[in-house]
Short mmCIF file of C-alpha atoms in Angstrom, two decimals:
data_model
loop_
_atom_site.label_atom_id
_atom_site.label_comp_id
_atom_site.label_asym_id
_atom_site.label_seq_id
_atom_site.Cartn_x
_atom_site.Cartn_y
_atom_site.Cartn_z
CA UNK A 1 87.55 16.48 6.23
CA UNK A 2 87.13 20.17 6.86
CA UNK A 3 83.41 19.62 7.50
CA UNK A 4 84.20 17.00 10.18
CA UNK A 5 86.75 19.31 11.81
CA UNK A 6 84.19 22.12 11.98
CA UNK A 7 81.60 19.88 13.68
CA UNK A 8 84.12 18.63 16.19
CA UNK A 9 85.26 22.11 16.99
CA UNK A 10 81.64 23.31 17.43
CA UNK A 11 80.89 20.39 19.75
CA UNK A 12 83.99 21.07 21.81
CA UNK A 13 83.07 24.76 22.17
CA UNK A 14 79.54 23.89 23.24
CA UNK A 15 80.83 21.39 25.81
CA UNK A 16 83.36 23.88 27.15
CA UNK A 17 80.72 26.66 27.49
CA UNK A 18 78.33 24.35 29.33
CA UNK A 19 81.05 23.23 31.72
CA UNK A 20 82.01 26.84 32.46
CA UNK A 21 78.37 27.80 33.11
CA UNK A 22 77.92 24.87 35.48
CA UNK A 23 81.10 25.88 37.29
CA UNK A 24 79.82 29.46 37.71
CA UNK A 25 76.54 28.22 39.15
CA UNK A 26 78.34 25.88 41.55
CA UNK A 27 80.75 28.59 42.68
CA UNK A 28 77.97 31.10 43.30
CA UNK A 29 75.85 28.64 45.24
CA UNK A 30 78.58 27.23 47.49
CA UNK A 31 80.88 30.20 47.96
CA UNK A 32 79.57 33.65 47.07
CA UNK A 33 76.04 33.16 48.46
CA UNK A 34 77.36 31.81 51.76
CA UNK A 35 79.92 34.59 52.03
CA UNK A 36 77.48 37.43 51.34
CA UNK A 37 74.47 36.03 53.20
CA UNK A 38 72.46 36.02 50.02
CA UNK A 39 71.31 32.43 50.32
CA UNK A 40 67.66 31.68 50.89
CA UNK A 41 66.35 30.72 54.32
CA UNK A 42 66.26 26.96 54.73
CA UNK A 43 63.02 26.98 56.69
CA UNK A 44 60.95 29.66 54.99
CA UNK A 45 62.13 29.75 51.39
CA UNK A 46 62.78 32.86 49.32
CA UNK A 47 60.25 35.01 51.21
CA UNK A 48 62.34 34.83 54.38
CA UNK A 49 65.85 35.10 52.94
CA UNK A 50 68.11 38.13 52.93
CA UNK A 51 67.07 38.76 49.33
CA UNK A 52 63.42 39.29 50.36
CA UNK A 53 61.65 42.47 49.27
CA UNK A 54 61.01 43.49 52.85
CA UNK A 55 64.61 43.15 53.99
CA UNK A 56 65.98 45.06 50.99
CA UNK A 57 63.48 47.88 51.51
CA UNK A 58 64.29 48.16 55.22
CA UNK A 59 68.03 48.01 54.56
CA UNK A 60 67.86 50.84 52.02
CA UNK A 61 65.64 52.89 54.34
CA UNK A 62 68.04 52.47 57.27
CA UNK A 63 70.97 53.43 55.00
CA UNK A 64 69.03 56.52 53.89
CA UNK A 65 68.11 57.67 57.40
CA UNK A 66 71.56 56.89 58.80
CA UNK A 67 73.40 58.81 56.06
CA UNK A 68 71.03 61.77 56.44
CA UNK A 69 71.07 61.71 60.28
CA UNK A 70 67.30 61.25 60.43
CA UNK A 71 66.37 60.30 64.05
CA UNK A 72 64.14 57.26 63.53
CA UNK A 73 63.34 54.21 65.64
CA UNK A 74 61.44 50.99 65.01
CA UNK A 75 57.81 50.90 66.20
CA UNK A 76 56.42 48.09 64.05
CA UNK A 77 54.21 46.06 66.45
CA UNK A 78 54.77 42.71 64.74
CA UNK A 79 58.56 43.02 64.72
CA UNK A 80 58.73 44.42 68.26
CA UNK A 81 56.66 41.48 69.49
CA UNK A 82 59.00 39.02 67.76
CA UNK A 83 62.05 40.82 69.17
CA UNK A 84 60.58 40.86 72.66
CA UNK A 85 60.08 37.07 72.61
CA UNK A 86 63.83 36.62 72.09
CA UNK A 87 64.99 39.93 73.55
CA UNK A 88 68.12 38.80 75.41
CA UNK A 89 69.52 36.99 72.39
CA UNK A 90 68.75 39.91 70.08
CA UNK A 91 70.43 42.38 72.44
CA UNK A 92 73.60 40.27 72.41
CA UNK A 93 73.71 39.91 68.63
CA UNK A 94 76.64 41.77 67.07
CA UNK A 95 76.55 43.54 63.73
CA UNK A 96 77.04 41.17 60.79
CA UNK A 97 76.76 37.98 62.87
CA UNK A 98 73.21 37.12 61.82
CA UNK A 99 72.93 34.06 59.60
CA UNK A 100 69.21 34.15 58.85
CA UNK A 101 66.51 36.76 58.45
CA UNK A 102 63.98 36.22 61.26
CA UNK A 103 62.30 39.60 61.76
CA UNK A 104 62.33 41.94 58.77
CA UNK A 105 61.59 39.09 56.34
CA UNK A 106 58.18 38.18 57.73
CA UNK A 107 55.80 38.72 54.76
CA UNK A 108 53.73 41.90 55.11
CA UNK A 109 52.97 45.16 53.27
CA UNK A 110 54.52 47.72 55.66
CA UNK A 111 57.32 48.19 58.17
CA UNK A 112 56.65 51.03 60.64
CA UNK A 113 59.26 53.44 61.99
CA UNK A 114 58.86 56.63 64.02
CA UNK A 115 60.55 59.94 63.29
CA UNK A 116 61.55 62.12 66.24
CA UNK A 117 60.67 65.33 64.42
CA UNK A 118 62.14 67.96 66.76
CA UNK A 119 65.58 66.34 66.31
CA UNK A 120 65.43 66.31 62.51
CA UNK A 121 67.58 69.07 61.06
CA UNK A 122 67.76 68.25 57.34
CA UNK A 123 64.25 67.64 56.02
CA UNK A 124 64.89 69.60 52.84
CA UNK A 125 66.05 67.38 50.00
CA UNK A 126 65.18 64.15 51.81
CA UNK A 127 62.57 63.19 49.22
CA UNK A 128 65.01 63.68 46.35
CA UNK A 129 67.63 61.46 47.97
CA UNK A 130 65.02 58.79 48.76
CA UNK A 131 63.81 58.81 45.15
CA UNK A 132 67.38 58.53 43.88
CA UNK A 133 67.65 55.34 45.94
CA UNK A 134 64.56 53.92 44.24
CA UNK A 135 61.82 54.91 46.71
CA UNK A 136 58.51 56.45 45.73
CA UNK A 137 57.42 58.66 48.64
CA UNK A 138 54.22 60.30 49.79
CA UNK A 139 54.12 63.07 52.39
CA UNK A 140 50.98 63.65 54.47
CA UNK A 141 50.65 67.04 56.19
CA UNK A 142 47.97 68.74 58.24
CA UNK A 143 47.55 71.71 60.55
CA UNK A 144 49.48 71.81 63.80
CA UNK A 145 46.93 71.36 66.63
CA UNK A 146 49.36 72.89 69.11
CA UNK A 147 48.76 76.26 67.41
CA UNK A 148 44.96 76.06 67.25
CA UNK A 149 44.67 78.13 70.38
CA UNK A 150 46.55 80.99 68.70
CA UNK A 151 44.49 82.78 66.05
CA UNK A 152 47.46 84.13 64.11
CA UNK A 153 49.16 80.72 63.83
CA UNK A 154 46.14 78.46 63.47
CA UNK A 155 46.28 76.43 60.25
CA UNK A 156 50.07 76.13 60.07
CA UNK A 157 50.82 72.74 58.49
CA UNK A 158 53.32 70.16 59.74
CA UNK A 159 54.34 66.72 58.39
CA UNK A 160 52.46 63.86 60.03
CA UNK A 161 53.32 60.73 58.01
CA UNK A 162 55.66 59.63 55.24
CA UNK A 163 54.96 56.54 53.12
CA UNK A 164 57.97 55.37 51.08
CA UNK A 165 57.49 52.43 48.72
CA UNK A 166 60.21 50.27 47.23
CA UNK A 167 58.92 47.57 44.83
CA UNK A 168 55.96 46.01 46.63
CA UNK A 169 56.99 46.89 50.21
CA UNK A 170 56.46 50.22 51.97
CA UNK A 171 58.02 51.99 54.93
CA UNK A 172 55.51 53.85 57.09
CA UNK A 173 57.35 56.68 58.84
CA UNK A 174 55.17 58.05 61.66
CA UNK A 175 56.15 61.60 62.64
CA UNK A 176 56.22 62.08 66.42
CA UNK A 177 55.94 65.66 67.69
CA UNK A 178 56.75 67.05 71.13
CA UNK A 179 53.78 68.13 73.24
CA UNK A 180 53.46 69.94 76.56
CA UNK A 181 53.66 67.40 79.34
CA UNK A 182 56.78 65.67 78.01
CA UNK A 183 55.02 63.19 75.73
CA UNK A 184 54.98 62.43 72.00
CA UNK A 185 52.02 62.85 69.65
CA UNK A 186 51.30 61.72 66.11
CA UNK A 187 48.49 62.90 63.87
CA UNK A 188 45.70 61.30 61.91
CA UNK A 189 46.69 59.96 58.48
CA UNK A 190 44.06 61.62 56.31
CA UNK A 191 44.59 61.57 52.54
CA UNK A 192 43.89 64.76 50.62
CA UNK A 193 41.81 64.82 47.45
CA UNK A 194 44.69 64.75 44.96
CA UNK A 195 46.46 61.77 46.58
CA UNK A 196 46.42 58.30 45.00
CA UNK A 197 44.38 55.97 47.21
CA UNK A 198 45.97 53.00 45.43
CA UNK A 199 49.55 54.01 46.27
CA UNK A 200 49.65 51.42 49.08
CA UNK A 201 46.94 49.46 50.97
CA UNK A 202 46.34 52.25 53.49
CA UNK A 203 43.69 50.26 55.37
CA UNK A 204 46.40 47.91 56.62
CA UNK A 205 48.38 50.67 58.35
CA UNK A 206 48.67 50.17 62.10
CA UNK A 207 49.25 53.84 62.93
CA UNK A 208 47.26 56.86 61.77
CA UNK A 209 43.63 55.71 61.99
CA UNK A 210 43.40 58.35 64.70
CA UNK A 211 45.85 60.67 66.49
CA UNK A 212 47.92 58.97 69.17
CA UNK A 213 49.88 59.90 72.30
CA UNK A 214 52.82 58.01 73.81
CA UNK A 215 55.17 58.37 76.74
CA UNK A 216 58.57 59.57 75.62
CA UNK A 217 60.53 56.31 75.16
CA UNK A 218 64.15 55.80 76.07
CA UNK A 219 65.88 54.19 73.08
CA UNK A 220 68.55 51.57 72.60
CA UNK A 221 70.42 50.42 69.50
CA UNK A 222 70.38 46.73 68.61
CA UNK A 223 71.18 44.56 65.60
CA UNK A 224 68.15 43.03 63.88
CA UNK A 225 68.73 40.74 60.90
CA UNK A 226 72.17 42.25 60.43
CA UNK A 227 70.85 45.84 60.47
CA UNK A 228 71.49 48.34 63.27
CA UNK A 229 68.25 49.96 64.43
CA UNK A 230 66.96 51.89 67.43
CA UNK A 231 63.99 50.49 69.37
CA UNK A 232 62.23 51.51 72.63
CA UNK A 233 64.32 50.29 75.56
CA UNK A 234 61.13 48.91 77.11
CA UNK A 235 59.36 47.37 74.09
CA UNK A 236 56.68 45.77 76.28
CA UNK A 237 55.54 49.16 77.60
CA UNK A 238 55.45 50.63 74.10
CA UNK A 239 53.44 47.69 72.77
CA UNK A 240 50.98 48.06 75.65
CA UNK A 241 50.51 51.74 74.79
CA UNK A 242 49.58 51.17 71.13
CA UNK A 243 45.97 49.88 71.52
CA UNK A 244 45.22 52.62 74.11
CA UNK A 245 46.97 55.54 72.43
CA UNK A 246 43.99 57.32 70.88
CA UNK A 247 44.16 61.09 71.42
CA UNK A 248 41.42 63.77 71.43
CA UNK A 249 42.29 67.44 71.01
CA UNK A 250 40.80 70.19 73.07
CA UNK A 251 38.25 72.07 70.94
CA UNK A 252 39.94 75.47 70.72
CA UNK A 253 37.60 76.83 68.05
CA UNK A 254 34.51 76.01 70.12
CA UNK A 255 36.20 77.37 73.25
CA UNK A 256 36.80 80.72 71.54
CA UNK A 257 33.16 80.82 70.47
CA UNK A 258 32.12 80.04 74.05
CA UNK A 259 34.11 82.95 75.45
CA UNK A 260 32.74 85.30 72.80
CA UNK A 261 29.28 84.54 74.15
CA UNK A 262 30.16 84.18 77.83
CA UNK A 263 33.01 86.40 78.91
CA UNK A 264 35.87 84.66 80.68
CA UNK A 265 36.31 85.34 84.37
CA UNK A 266 39.72 86.96 84.72
CA UNK A 267 39.34 88.24 88.24
CA UNK A 268 42.18 87.67 90.70
CA UNK A 269 40.03 85.16 92.57
CA UNK A 270 39.31 83.15 89.41
CA UNK A 271 42.93 83.18 88.27
CA UNK A 272 44.11 82.09 91.72
CA UNK A 273 41.61 79.25 91.77
CA UNK A 274 42.68 78.02 88.34
CA UNK A 275 46.34 78.12 89.36
CA UNK A 276 45.68 76.16 92.55
CA UNK A 277 43.35 73.70 90.79
CA UNK A 278 46.01 73.08 88.12
CA UNK A 279 48.63 72.36 90.79
CA UNK A 280 46.21 70.06 92.62
CA UNK A 281 45.38 68.15 89.43
CA UNK A 282 49.04 67.73 88.53
CA UNK A 283 49.85 66.48 92.03
CA UNK A 284 46.93 64.04 91.94
CA UNK A 285 48.00 62.77 88.50
CA UNK A 286 51.57 62.24 89.66
CA UNK A 287 50.41 60.37 92.75
CA UNK A 288 48.00 58.07 90.89
CA UNK A 289 50.52 57.39 88.13
CA UNK A 290 53.06 56.32 90.73
CA UNK A 291 50.46 53.88 92.11
CA UNK A 292 49.68 52.60 88.62
CA UNK A 293 46.01 53.65 88.87
CA UNK A 294 44.12 54.71 85.73
CA UNK A 295 41.98 57.83 86.10
CA UNK A 296 40.23 60.43 83.97
CA UNK A 297 38.73 63.91 84.13
CA UNK A 298 35.16 63.68 85.37
CA UNK A 299 32.17 65.88 86.19
CA UNK A 300 32.89 69.63 86.11
CA UNK A 301 36.58 69.20 85.34
CA UNK A 302 35.73 67.16 82.23
CA UNK A 303 33.08 69.70 81.23
CA UNK A 304 35.59 72.55 81.56
CA UNK A 305 38.11 70.77 79.34
CA UNK A 306 35.59 69.93 76.62
CA UNK A 307 33.59 73.16 76.62
CA UNK A 308 36.21 75.83 77.21
CA UNK A 309 39.64 74.13 77.29
CA UNK A 310 40.14 75.34 80.83
CA UNK A 311 39.17 74.88 84.44
CA UNK A 312 35.74 76.30 85.35
CA UNK A 313 36.56 78.99 87.94
CA UNK A 314 33.34 78.68 89.94
CA UNK A 315 33.50 74.86 90.26
CA UNK A 316 35.57 75.05 93.48
CA UNK A 317 36.92 71.51 93.14
CA UNK A 318 38.77 69.05 90.89
CA UNK A 319 36.90 65.90 89.83
CA UNK A 320 38.45 62.58 88.78
CA UNK A 321 36.99 59.19 87.91
CA UNK A 322 38.51 55.76 88.62
CA UNK A 323 37.19 52.31 87.71
CA UNK A 324 36.50 50.41 90.92
CA UNK A 325 38.58 47.46 89.70
CA UNK A 326 41.59 49.81 89.72
CA UNK A 327 41.08 50.75 93.37
CA UNK A 328 44.10 50.21 95.62
CA UNK A 329 44.00 50.19 99.40
CA UNK A 330 46.97 52.58 99.68
CA UNK A 331 45.35 55.41 97.69
CA UNK A 332 44.37 57.33 100.84
CA UNK A 333 47.80 57.04 102.46
CA UNK A 334 49.53 57.99 99.17
CA UNK A 335 47.56 61.25 98.96
CA UNK A 336 48.14 62.01 102.61
CA UNK A 337 51.89 61.48 102.10
CA UNK A 338 51.94 64.26 99.47
CA UNK A 339 50.08 66.71 101.71
CA UNK A 340 46.45 66.03 100.76
CA UNK A 341 44.55 64.92 103.88
CA UNK A 342 41.34 62.92 103.56
CA UNK A 343 38.31 65.21 103.87
CA UNK A 344 35.67 62.49 103.70
CA UNK A 345 35.10 58.90 102.61
CA UNK A 346 31.63 57.73 101.60
CA UNK A 347 30.49 54.22 100.70
CA UNK A 348 32.33 50.94 100.44
CA UNK A 349 34.62 49.46 97.82
CA UNK A 350 31.79 47.15 96.78
CA UNK A 351 29.18 49.94 96.68
CA UNK A 352 29.25 53.70 95.99
CA UNK A 353 32.81 54.48 97.09
CA UNK A 354 33.76 58.16 96.95
CA UNK A 355 36.86 59.90 98.31
CA UNK A 356 37.52 63.59 98.86
CA UNK A 357 40.87 65.16 99.73
CA UNK A 358 41.62 68.65 100.93
CA UNK A 359 43.87 70.86 98.81
CA UNK A 360 45.08 74.31 99.71
CA UNK A 361 42.77 77.33 99.84
CA UNK A 362 39.73 75.13 100.44
CA UNK A 363 39.92 73.39 97.02
CA UNK A 364 38.75 69.78 97.11
CA UNK A 365 39.90 66.82 95.07
CA UNK A 366 36.88 64.54 94.55
CA UNK A 367 37.44 61.00 93.30
CA UNK A 368 34.40 59.08 92.06
CA UNK A 369 34.66 55.32 91.61
CA UNK A 370 32.78 53.82 88.68
CA UNK A 371 31.00 50.47 88.65
CA UNK A 372 30.11 48.52 85.51
CA UNK A 373 26.76 46.87 84.84
CA UNK A 374 25.59 44.95 81.78
CA UNK A 375 24.54 47.99 79.75
CA UNK A 376 25.80 51.03 81.68
CA UNK A 377 28.25 52.38 84.25
CA UNK A 378 27.55 54.33 87.41
CA UNK A 379 29.14 56.10 90.33
CA UNK A 380 27.57 56.59 93.73
CA UNK A 381 26.91 59.47 96.10
CA UNK A 382 25.97 59.61 99.78
CA UNK A 383 24.27 62.37 101.76
CA UNK A 384 26.13 62.54 105.07
CA UNK A 385 23.21 63.89 107.12
CA UNK A 386 20.68 61.25 106.15
CA UNK A 387 22.69 58.33 104.74
CA UNK A 388 20.68 58.49 101.52
CA UNK A 389 22.40 56.86 98.55
CA UNK A 390 22.37 58.18 94.98
CA UNK A 391 23.42 56.57 91.73
CA UNK A 392 24.62 58.48 88.64
CA UNK A 393 24.15 56.52 85.41
CA UNK A 394 26.45 56.77 82.38
CA UNK A 395 26.51 54.98 79.03
CA UNK A 396 29.51 52.70 78.73
CA UNK A 397 32.68 54.51 77.68
CA UNK A 398 36.35 53.97 76.94
CA UNK A 399 39.35 56.18 77.72
CA UNK A 400 41.33 58.42 75.38
CA UNK A 401 44.24 60.76 75.98
CA UNK A 402 44.07 64.52 75.78
CA UNK A 403 46.22 67.47 76.82
CA UNK A 404 44.99 69.57 79.71
CA UNK A 405 46.85 72.00 82.02
CA UNK A 406 50.14 71.07 80.33
CA UNK A 407 49.94 67.31 80.78
CA UNK A 408 48.74 64.17 79.06
CA UNK A 409 45.62 62.93 80.80
CA UNK A 410 42.66 60.62 80.18
CA UNK A 411 39.11 61.64 79.29
CA UNK A 412 36.14 59.54 78.15
CA UNK A 413 36.43 58.91 74.39
CA UNK A 414 32.64 59.20 74.12
CA UNK A 415 32.86 62.66 75.61
CA UNK A 416 29.56 64.17 74.47
CA UNK A 417 27.54 61.19 75.69
CA UNK A 418 29.39 61.29 79.01
CA UNK A 419 28.80 65.02 79.52
CA UNK A 420 25.17 64.90 78.39
CA UNK A 421 24.50 62.11 80.87
CA UNK A 422 25.76 64.34 83.68
CA UNK A 423 24.63 67.78 82.50
CA UNK A 424 21.94 67.25 79.86
CA UNK A 425 21.86 68.60 76.31
CA UNK A 426 22.15 72.20 77.54
CA UNK A 427 25.71 71.66 78.85
CA UNK A 428 27.01 74.50 76.66
CA UNK A 429 25.21 77.02 78.89
CA UNK A 430 27.07 77.86 82.14
CA UNK A 431 25.16 77.02 85.34
CA UNK A 432 26.67 78.40 88.53
CA UNK A 433 24.13 76.94 90.94
CA UNK A 434 24.27 73.15 91.02
CA UNK A 435 22.65 70.70 93.44
CA UNK A 436 24.43 67.34 93.15
CA UNK A 437 21.34 65.54 94.53
CA UNK A 438 18.81 67.04 92.07
CA UNK A 439 20.46 68.86 89.16
CA UNK A 440 22.14 66.01 87.24
CA UNK A 441 19.72 64.36 84.79
CA UNK A 442 21.37 60.98 85.42
CA UNK A 443 20.88 60.90 89.21
CA UNK A 444 18.70 58.16 90.73
CA UNK A 445 17.83 57.31 94.35
CA UNK A 446 19.69 54.23 95.49
CA UNK A 447 18.29 53.44 98.93
CA UNK A 448 19.77 54.37 102.30
CA UNK A 449 22.67 53.09 104.29
CA UNK A 450 21.67 51.18 107.48
CA UNK A 451 22.43 53.16 110.63
CA UNK A 452 24.54 50.25 111.85
CA UNK A 453 26.95 50.80 108.91
CA UNK A 454 27.26 54.58 109.12
CA UNK A 455 30.60 54.52 110.92
CA UNK A 456 31.96 52.34 108.14
CA UNK A 457 30.51 54.10 105.11
CA UNK A 458 30.47 57.76 106.24
CA UNK A 459 33.78 59.02 107.53
CA UNK A 460 34.12 62.77 107.96
CA UNK A 461 37.32 64.56 108.92
#
């Protein structure tokens, strides 16, 4: 009898335990998970739910930066593109009202944020706090290029990138630094010898393959997947900047070597010319930017930037290049409106167009328009007395940003090839006497304008 009672009791206990376990599972599934937003996404499964690795990593990172007052904003191209497609709805989403994870739960290895470094006041101890929250972090530093022009400060290191990993997802924190010209710059992500190349899949990073420059963005705070984050107020503009953000530094070390061999001209005349040329270049840049016209440093102005990080004092003009497809009919009137009258116009839009504007103290602004052929580019020149046409050939090139006369400005990325085309392999040697019809190694005769077209293609003022 006692044996039967024991078996019955054991069976009853087992049945009761099973019923209680089933009740717990039912309660969690239908009540707690719905209340806390922990349920899995219906459409994407566990990878896209609020329990995804990505979302948890981003949430912890945002908590960390918010509690430590770290000024960060979202720059991840994939997420910004998704946000932009549904921007109005995202902007109107209130905190905690999101029912599914649409953005931060997209499977990937990294989420990219930017750090506004000059506003960060509490860097010390940040790593320790991050590690206490479960992150493993890597800090990438390098010398500050803004100090390369100062011998005593050259080599000073600054943080460029942080990589913080939580489980199998990483936060890439790109450090943006202030530069002259009111723009932001980030450095190249270059691993040092002692760093673990297997820490994260570095090749998949979308920022850091090369230094980059961006316009200073205005920010706005929005709610994304239940998390409050800052993003650029104009995400479209920021996204358009990313593929064209590559930055090239002025070569301060080579410039110092140049001036050790060829003494700098510090006469009053040279200093006055540089001052006026700088003002002319800044005015031209402002005018073309307002028109939405891309341009770059060309000819002697480009050579001065690359060779000596300055304006060549005996050049007597400022030279810019513009792709002919970017030509706008109101360029002439726009320059005249800011006090730069047209000095001459040579050629046509479809062939060898060149514009020259008169700055103060007899300094010219020359704008050369570039035409693209199958395997090269060229700009034209016209001799006013004879109507002879000239063509200057260049290998194909792309545009990068640099800093020159306190502003962000374009130069050819393939700078050496560009300069050698125009000045030959001896470009490091100053040449004060220059004949634009004979001296450049890339000049070619290009026929002659018909006399009947002279009034149209040669306009002198």
